[in-house]
Amino acid sequence: MAQKLVTVTIAENGELEVETSGFQGKGCKAVTEAFASMGKVKSENTKPEFYSGGGATGTVSTGS
Amino acid sequence: MSEYIKQTTSINDLSCLLQALAAKGYGEVENHETAQSLVGYHGDIRPEKAEVIIRRKFVGGSSNDLGFKKDAKGNYEFIVSQFDKGKHNQKWFDDLKTEYAILKAKKIAKSKGYELLQTKQKDNKTVLTFKVQA
């Protein structure tokens, strides 16, 4: 089973991007939403695997 | 008299803001339940008010107070005089927001039980990697 990881990338202006890997189903969405509370969500992408219930990778970017 | 400028932020966590300010060299910060008046260079009471205040004696010679005022959404608005924008320019403000974001991300991760595996710098960005327990 893949390790579940969350990568938070913080830019020089404080904006951040959250990327998840190793999740299945809605798990990654819950993780990214936790960090999305840090600012306005600019965009959110969930790969097709999310809908099939397979492994998923998602990203969410927030403004500062 | 140097006019005050207001800059909106998404900063809404007081403890992380105070830690970020301390990291920027401002350890002496007033934190009020109710917004208090900012004071200008001449000791003049200004109409601008803030809950978090850095008094001018800690800012620099000829400076005015700096403030962070909570808005209706609970985010802090940065209040800085035109004069003090020289030192507290966009670079300073971005550095503060970056410091805040790092602290806040670690705080959220800790509250969720995520384990910090790695902190690294990449392309002038700070990258935090957390392990989520199964």
PDB file of C-alpha atoms in Angstrom:
ATOM      1  CA  MET A   1       0.000   0.000   0.000  1.00  0.00           C
ATOM      2  CA  ALA A   2       1.391   3.383  -1.028  1.00  0.00           C
ATOM      3  CA  GLN A   3       2.486   5.796   1.679  1.00  0.00           C
ATOM      4  CA  LYS A   4       0.103   8.729   2.068  1.00  0.00           C
ATOM      5  CA  LEU A   5       1.977  11.994   1.708  1.00  0.00           C
ATOM      6  CA  VAL A   6       1.032  15.656   1.730  1.00  0.00           C
ATOM      7  CA  THR A   7       3.439  18.158   0.204  1.00  0.00           C
ATOM      8  CA  VAL A   8       2.897  21.830   1.028  1.00  0.00           C
ATOM      9  CA  THR A   9       4.866  24.238  -1.153  1.00  0.00           C
ATOM     10  CA  ILE A  10       5.072  27.821   0.096  1.00  0.00           C
ATOM     11  CA  ALA A  11       6.131  30.485  -2.376  1.00  0.00           C
ATOM     12  CA  GLU A  12       8.122  33.627  -1.609  1.00  0.00           C
ATOM     13  CA  ASN A  13       4.923  35.650  -1.323  1.00  0.00           C
ATOM     14  CA  GLY A  14       3.326  33.236   1.140  1.00  0.00           C
ATOM     15  CA  GLU A  15       1.045  31.554  -1.382  1.00  0.00           C
ATOM     16  CA  LEU A  16       0.855  27.830  -1.044  1.00  0.00           C
ATOM     17  CA  GLU A  17       0.118  24.760  -3.052  1.00  0.00           C
ATOM     18  CA  VAL A  18      -0.904  21.473  -1.514  1.00  0.00           C
ATOM     19  CA  GLU A  19      -0.295  18.178  -3.264  1.00  0.00           C
ATOM     20  CA  THR A  20      -1.308  14.753  -2.047  1.00  0.00           C
ATOM     21  CA  SER A  21      -0.213  11.303  -3.116  1.00  0.00           C
ATOM     22  CA  GLY A  22      -1.020   7.740  -2.174  1.00  0.00           C
ATOM     23  CA  PHE A  23      -4.637   8.448  -1.316  1.00  0.00           C
ATOM     24  CA  GLN A  24      -7.706   6.622  -2.449  1.00  0.00           C
ATOM     25  CA  GLY A  25     -11.206   7.971  -2.832  1.00  0.00           C
ATOM     26  CA  LYS A  26     -12.079  11.161  -0.982  1.00  0.00           C
ATOM     27  CA  GLY A  27      -9.164  11.028   1.439  1.00  0.00           C
ATOM     28  CA  CYS A  28      -7.027  13.518  -0.471  1.00  0.00           C
ATOM     29  CA  LYS A  29      -9.878  16.027  -0.679  1.00  0.00           C
ATOM     30  CA  ALA A  30     -10.210  16.114   3.099  1.00  0.00           C
ATOM     31  CA  VAL A  31      -6.474  16.713   3.446  1.00  0.00           C
ATOM     32  CA  THR A  32      -6.345  19.546   0.922  1.00  0.00           C
ATOM     33  CA  GLU A  33      -9.418  21.163   2.447  1.00  0.00           C
ATOM     34  CA  ALA A  34      -7.679  21.328   5.816  1.00  0.00           C
ATOM     35  CA  PHE A  35      -4.913  23.436   4.292  1.00  0.00           C
ATOM     36  CA  ALA A  36      -7.294  25.413   2.110  1.00  0.00           C
ATOM     37  CA  SER A  37      -8.469  27.117   5.300  1.00  0.00           C
ATOM     38  CA  MET A  38      -5.212  29.083   5.094  1.00  0.00           C
ATOM     39  CA  GLY A  39      -6.487  31.202   2.252  1.00  0.00           C
ATOM     40  CA  LYS A  40      -8.632  31.604  -0.785  1.00  0.00           C
ATOM     41  CA  VAL A  41      -8.705  28.551  -3.020  1.00  0.00           C
ATOM     42  CA  LYS A  42      -7.615  29.476  -6.512  1.00  0.00           C
ATOM     43  CA  SER A  43      -7.995  26.112  -8.109  1.00  0.00           C
ATOM     44  CA  GLU A  44      -8.495  22.506  -7.258  1.00  0.00           C
ATOM     45  CA  ASN A  45      -7.821  19.503  -9.435  1.00  0.00           C
ATOM     46  CA  THR A  46      -8.681  15.954  -8.679  1.00  0.00           C
ATOM     47  CA  LYS A  47      -7.452  13.376 -11.116  1.00  0.00           C
ATOM     48  CA  PRO A  48      -9.866  10.887 -12.687  1.00  0.00           C
ATOM     49  CA  GLU A  49      -8.753   8.144 -10.301  1.00  0.00           C
ATOM     50  CA  PHE A  50     -10.688   9.999  -7.599  1.00  0.00           C
ATOM     51  CA  TYR A  51     -13.947   9.176  -9.287  1.00  0.00           C
ATOM     52  CA  SER A  52     -13.048   5.548  -9.936  1.00  0.00           C
ATOM     53  CA  GLY A  53     -12.036   4.983  -6.342  1.00  0.00           C
ATOM     54  CA  GLY A  54      -8.467   4.197  -7.281  1.00  0.00           C
ATOM     55  CA  GLY A  55      -5.290   5.927  -6.173  1.00  0.00           C
ATOM     56  CA  ALA A  56      -5.518   9.685  -6.505  1.00  0.00           C
ATOM     57  CA  THR A  57      -3.306  12.734  -6.633  1.00  0.00           C
ATOM     58  CA  GLY A  58      -4.801  16.138  -6.054  1.00  0.00           C
ATOM     59  CA  THR A  59      -3.577  19.691  -5.783  1.00  0.00           C
ATOM     60  CA  VAL A  60      -5.035  22.828  -4.328  1.00  0.00           C
ATOM     61  CA  SER A  61      -3.533  26.291  -4.433  1.00  0.00           C
ATOM     62  CA  THR A  62      -4.337  29.092  -2.077  1.00  0.00           C
ATOM     63  CA  GLY A  63      -3.735  32.822  -2.099  1.00  0.00           C
ATOM     64  CA  SER A  64      -2.177  34.517   0.937  1.00  0.00           C
TER      65      SER A  64
ATOM     66  CA  MET B   1       2.098  63.451   8.772  1.00  0.00           C
ATOM     67  CA  SER B   2       2.636  60.134   7.042  1.00  0.00           C
ATOM     68  CA  GLU B   3      -0.646  58.563   5.991  1.00  0.00           C
ATOM     69  CA  TYR B   4      -1.459  54.972   6.808  1.00  0.00           C
ATOM     70  CA  ILE B   5      -1.926  52.351   4.109  1.00  0.00           C
ATOM     71  CA  LYS B   6      -3.949  49.164   4.612  1.00  0.00           C
ATOM     72  CA  GLN B   7      -3.063  45.836   3.043  1.00  0.00           C
ATOM     73  CA  THR B   8      -5.428  42.881   3.232  1.00  0.00           C
ATOM     74  CA  THR B   9      -4.110  39.429   4.108  1.00  0.00           C
ATOM     75  CA  SER B  10      -5.398  35.896   4.673  1.00  0.00           C
ATOM     76  CA  ILE B  11      -3.668  35.829   8.045  1.00  0.00           C
ATOM     77  CA  ASN B  12      -6.233  34.745  10.610  1.00  0.00           C
ATOM     78  CA  ASP B  13      -4.265  32.841  13.242  1.00  0.00           C
ATOM     79  CA  LEU B  14      -3.087  35.150  16.009  1.00  0.00           C
ATOM     80  CA  SER B  15      -0.478  32.851  17.550  1.00  0.00           C
ATOM     81  CA  CYS B  16       1.123  32.154  14.167  1.00  0.00           C
ATOM     82  CA  LEU B  17       1.101  35.876  13.362  1.00  0.00           C
ATOM     83  CA  LEU B  18       2.838  36.689  16.645  1.00  0.00           C
ATOM     84  CA  GLN B  19       5.426  33.958  16.042  1.00  0.00           C
ATOM     85  CA  ALA B  20       6.014  35.204  12.503  1.00  0.00           C
ATOM     86  CA  LEU B  21       6.485  38.765  13.756  1.00  0.00           C
ATOM     87  CA  ALA B  22       8.929  37.520  16.390  1.00  0.00           C
ATOM     88  CA  ALA B  23      10.867  35.738  13.654  1.00  0.00           C
ATOM     89  CA  LYS B  24      11.028  39.076  11.815  1.00  0.00           C
ATOM     90  CA  GLY B  25      12.527  40.692  14.913  1.00  0.00           C
ATOM     91  CA  TYR B  26       9.383  42.031  16.529  1.00  0.00           C
ATOM     92  CA  GLY B  27       9.121  40.204  19.831  1.00  0.00           C
ATOM     93  CA  GLU B  28       7.603  43.177  21.639  1.00  0.00           C
ATOM     94  CA  VAL B  29       4.074  43.215  20.247  1.00  0.00           C
ATOM     95  CA  GLU B  30       0.865  44.407  21.891  1.00  0.00           C
ATOM     96  CA  ASN B  31      -2.128  42.106  21.549  1.00  0.00           C
ATOM     97  CA  HIS B  32      -5.491  43.619  22.498  1.00  0.00           C
ATOM     98  CA  GLU B  33      -8.985  42.139  22.687  1.00  0.00           C
ATOM     99  CA  THR B  34     -10.347  45.437  21.420  1.00  0.00           C
ATOM    100  CA  ALA B  35      -8.603  47.465  18.728  1.00  0.00           C
ATOM    101  CA  GLN B  36      -6.543  50.346  20.096  1.00  0.00           C
ATOM    102  CA  SER B  37      -5.411  53.550  18.428  1.00  0.00           C
ATOM    103  CA  LEU B  38      -2.152  53.703  16.550  1.00  0.00           C
ATOM    104  CA  VAL B  39       0.235  56.486  17.489  1.00  0.00           C
ATOM    105  CA  GLY B  40       2.149  58.595  14.997  1.00  0.00           C
ATOM    106  CA  TYR B  41       5.723  59.844  14.969  1.00  0.00           C
ATOM    107  CA  HIS B  42       4.867  63.003  16.942  1.00  0.00           C
ATOM    108  CA  GLY B  43       2.972  61.064  19.592  1.00  0.00           C
ATOM    109  CA  ASP B  44      -0.282  61.972  17.889  1.00  0.00           C
ATOM    110  CA  ILE B  45      -3.214  59.595  18.263  1.00  0.00           C
ATOM    111  CA  ARG B  46      -4.228  58.450  14.809  1.00  0.00           C
ATOM    112  CA  PRO B  47      -7.743  57.403  13.753  1.00  0.00           C
ATOM    113  CA  GLU B  48      -6.524  53.969  12.665  1.00  0.00           C
ATOM    114  CA  LYS B  49      -6.947  51.204  15.235  1.00  0.00           C
ATOM    115  CA  ALA B  50      -5.603  47.658  15.507  1.00  0.00           C
ATOM    116  CA  GLU B  51      -5.695  44.672  17.831  1.00  0.00           C
ATOM    117  CA  VAL B  52      -2.050  43.773  17.209  1.00  0.00           C
ATOM    118  CA  ILE B  53       0.294  46.726  17.507  1.00  0.00           C
ATOM    119  CA  ILE B  54       4.030  47.185  17.203  1.00  0.00           C
ATOM    120  CA  ARG B  55       4.788  50.479  18.874  1.00  0.00           C
ATOM    121  CA  ARG B  56       6.918  52.956  16.996  1.00  0.00           C
ATOM    122  CA  LYS B  57       9.854  52.762  19.422  1.00  0.00           C
ATOM    123  CA  PHE B  58      10.393  49.167  18.256  1.00  0.00           C
ATOM    124  CA  VAL B  59       9.945  50.009  14.573  1.00  0.00           C
ATOM    125  CA  GLY B  60      12.675  52.594  14.173  1.00  0.00           C
ATOM    126  CA  GLY B  61      13.587  56.248  14.456  1.00  0.00           C
ATOM    127  CA  SER B  62      10.935  58.634  13.099  1.00  0.00           C
ATOM    128  CA  SER B  63       8.550  55.705  12.690  1.00  0.00           C
ATOM    129  CA  ASN B  64       4.838  55.358  13.349  1.00  0.00           C
ATOM    130  CA  ASP B  65       3.121  52.399  14.995  1.00  0.00           C
ATOM    131  CA  LEU B  66       2.458  49.335  12.848  1.00  0.00           C
ATOM    132  CA  GLY B  67      -0.830  47.522  13.243  1.00  0.00           C
ATOM    133  CA  PHE B  68      -2.798  44.439  12.313  1.00  0.00           C
ATOM    134  CA  LYS B  69      -6.559  44.965  12.399  1.00  0.00           C
ATOM    135  CA  LYS B  70      -9.076  42.137  12.192  1.00  0.00           C
ATOM    136  CA  ASP B  71     -11.581  42.537   9.383  1.00  0.00           C
ATOM    137  CA  ALA B  72     -15.153  41.237   9.222  1.00  0.00           C
ATOM    138  CA  LYS B  73     -13.924  37.857   7.944  1.00  0.00           C
ATOM    139  CA  GLY B  74     -11.450  37.475  10.793  1.00  0.00           C
ATOM    140  CA  ASN B  75      -8.408  38.160   8.626  1.00  0.00           C
ATOM    141  CA  TYR B  76      -5.795  40.646   9.762  1.00  0.00           C
ATOM    142  CA  GLU B  77      -5.265  43.786   7.708  1.00  0.00           C
ATOM    143  CA  PHE B  78      -1.734  45.195   7.829  1.00  0.00           C
ATOM    144  CA  ILE B  79      -1.653  48.919   8.625  1.00  0.00           C
ATOM    145  CA  VAL B  80       1.598  50.699   7.861  1.00  0.00           C
ATOM    146  CA  SER B  81       2.461  54.345   7.294  1.00  0.00           C
ATOM    147  CA  GLN B  82       3.800  55.633   3.982  1.00  0.00           C
ATOM    148  CA  PHE B  83       7.040  56.447   5.782  1.00  0.00           C
ATOM    149  CA  ASP B  84       7.468  52.951   7.195  1.00  0.00           C
ATOM    150  CA  LYS B  85       6.703  51.330   3.838  1.00  0.00           C
ATOM    151  CA  GLY B  86      10.341  51.991   3.056  1.00  0.00           C
ATOM    152  CA  LYS B  87      11.454  49.316   5.485  1.00  0.00           C
ATOM    153  CA  HIS B  88       8.211  47.342   5.553  1.00  0.00           C
ATOM    154  CA  ASN B  89       7.932  47.054   1.810  1.00  0.00           C
ATOM    155  CA  GLN B  90       6.433  44.287  -0.317  1.00  0.00           C
ATOM    156  CA  LYS B  91       9.503  42.078   0.247  1.00  0.00           C
ATOM    157  CA  TRP B  92       9.171  42.432   4.018  1.00  0.00           C
ATOM    158  CA  PHE B  93       5.438  41.763   3.804  1.00  0.00           C
ATOM    159  CA  ASP B  94       5.940  38.700   1.585  1.00  0.00           C
ATOM    160  CA  ASP B  95       8.587  37.355   3.976  1.00  0.00           C
ATOM    161  CA  LEU B  96       6.169  37.769   6.860  1.00  0.00           C
ATOM    162  CA  LYS B  97       3.414  35.960   4.955  1.00  0.00           C
ATOM    163  CA  THR B  98       5.817  33.159   4.078  1.00  0.00           C
ATOM    164  CA  GLU B  99       6.927  32.760   7.684  1.00  0.00           C
ATOM    165  CA  TYR B 100       3.277  32.762   8.759  1.00  0.00           C
ATOM    166  CA  ALA B 101       2.330  30.179   6.118  1.00  0.00           C
ATOM    167  CA  ILE B 102       5.095  27.805   7.239  1.00  0.00           C
ATOM    168  CA  LEU B 103       4.037  28.074  10.873  1.00  0.00           C
ATOM    169  CA  LYS B 104       0.351  27.699  10.041  1.00  0.00           C
ATOM    170  CA  ALA B 105       0.897  24.691   7.755  1.00  0.00           C
ATOM    171  CA  LYS B 106       2.902  22.954  10.482  1.00  0.00           C
ATOM    172  CA  LYS B 107       0.190  23.768  13.013  1.00  0.00           C
ATOM    173  CA  ILE B 108      -2.571  22.343  10.827  1.00  0.00           C
ATOM    174  CA  ALA B 109      -0.516  19.241  10.094  1.00  0.00           C
ATOM    175  CA  LYS B 110       0.196  18.704  13.780  1.00  0.00           C
ATOM    176  CA  SER B 111      -3.493  19.052  14.651  1.00  0.00           C
ATOM    177  CA  LYS B 112      -4.280  16.360  12.069  1.00  0.00           C
ATOM    178  CA  GLY B 113      -1.580  14.055  13.363  1.00  0.00           C
ATOM    179  CA  TYR B 114       0.598  14.317  10.248  1.00  0.00           C
ATOM    180  CA  GLU B 115       4.297  13.654  10.688  1.00  0.00           C
ATOM    181  CA  LEU B 116       6.743  16.160   9.201  1.00  0.00           C
ATOM    182  CA  LEU B 117       9.178  14.131   7.117  1.00  0.00           C
ATOM    183  CA  GLN B 118      11.146  16.851   5.385  1.00  0.00           C
ATOM    184  CA  THR B 119      11.599  20.599   4.989  1.00  0.00           C
ATOM    185  CA  LYS B 120      13.557  21.793   1.981  1.00  0.00           C
ATOM    186  CA  GLN B 121      14.094  24.817  -0.234  1.00  0.00           C
ATOM    187  CA  LYS B 122      13.403  24.448  -3.928  1.00  0.00           C
ATOM    188  CA  ASP B 123      13.327  27.261  -6.501  1.00  0.00           C
ATOM    189  CA  ASN B 124      13.078  29.844  -3.691  1.00  0.00           C
ATOM    190  CA  LYS B 125      10.097  27.998  -2.271  1.00  0.00           C
ATOM    191  CA  THR B 126       9.769  26.155   1.016  1.00  0.00           C
ATOM    192  CA  VAL B 127       8.569  22.590   0.602  1.00  0.00           C
ATOM    193  CA  LEU B 128       7.143  20.709   3.581  1.00  0.00           C
ATOM    194  CA  THR B 129       6.420  17.018   3.244  1.00  0.00           C
ATOM    195  CA  PHE B 130       4.136  15.301   5.737  1.00  0.00           C
ATOM    196  CA  LYS B 131       3.274  11.660   6.197  1.00  0.00           C
ATOM    197  CA  VAL B 132      -0.397  10.963   6.814  1.00  0.00           C
ATOM    198  CA  GLN B 133      -1.106   8.023   9.057  1.00  0.00           C
ATOM    199  CA  ALA B 134      -3.163   5.311   7.383  1.00  0.00           C
TER     200      ALA B 134
END
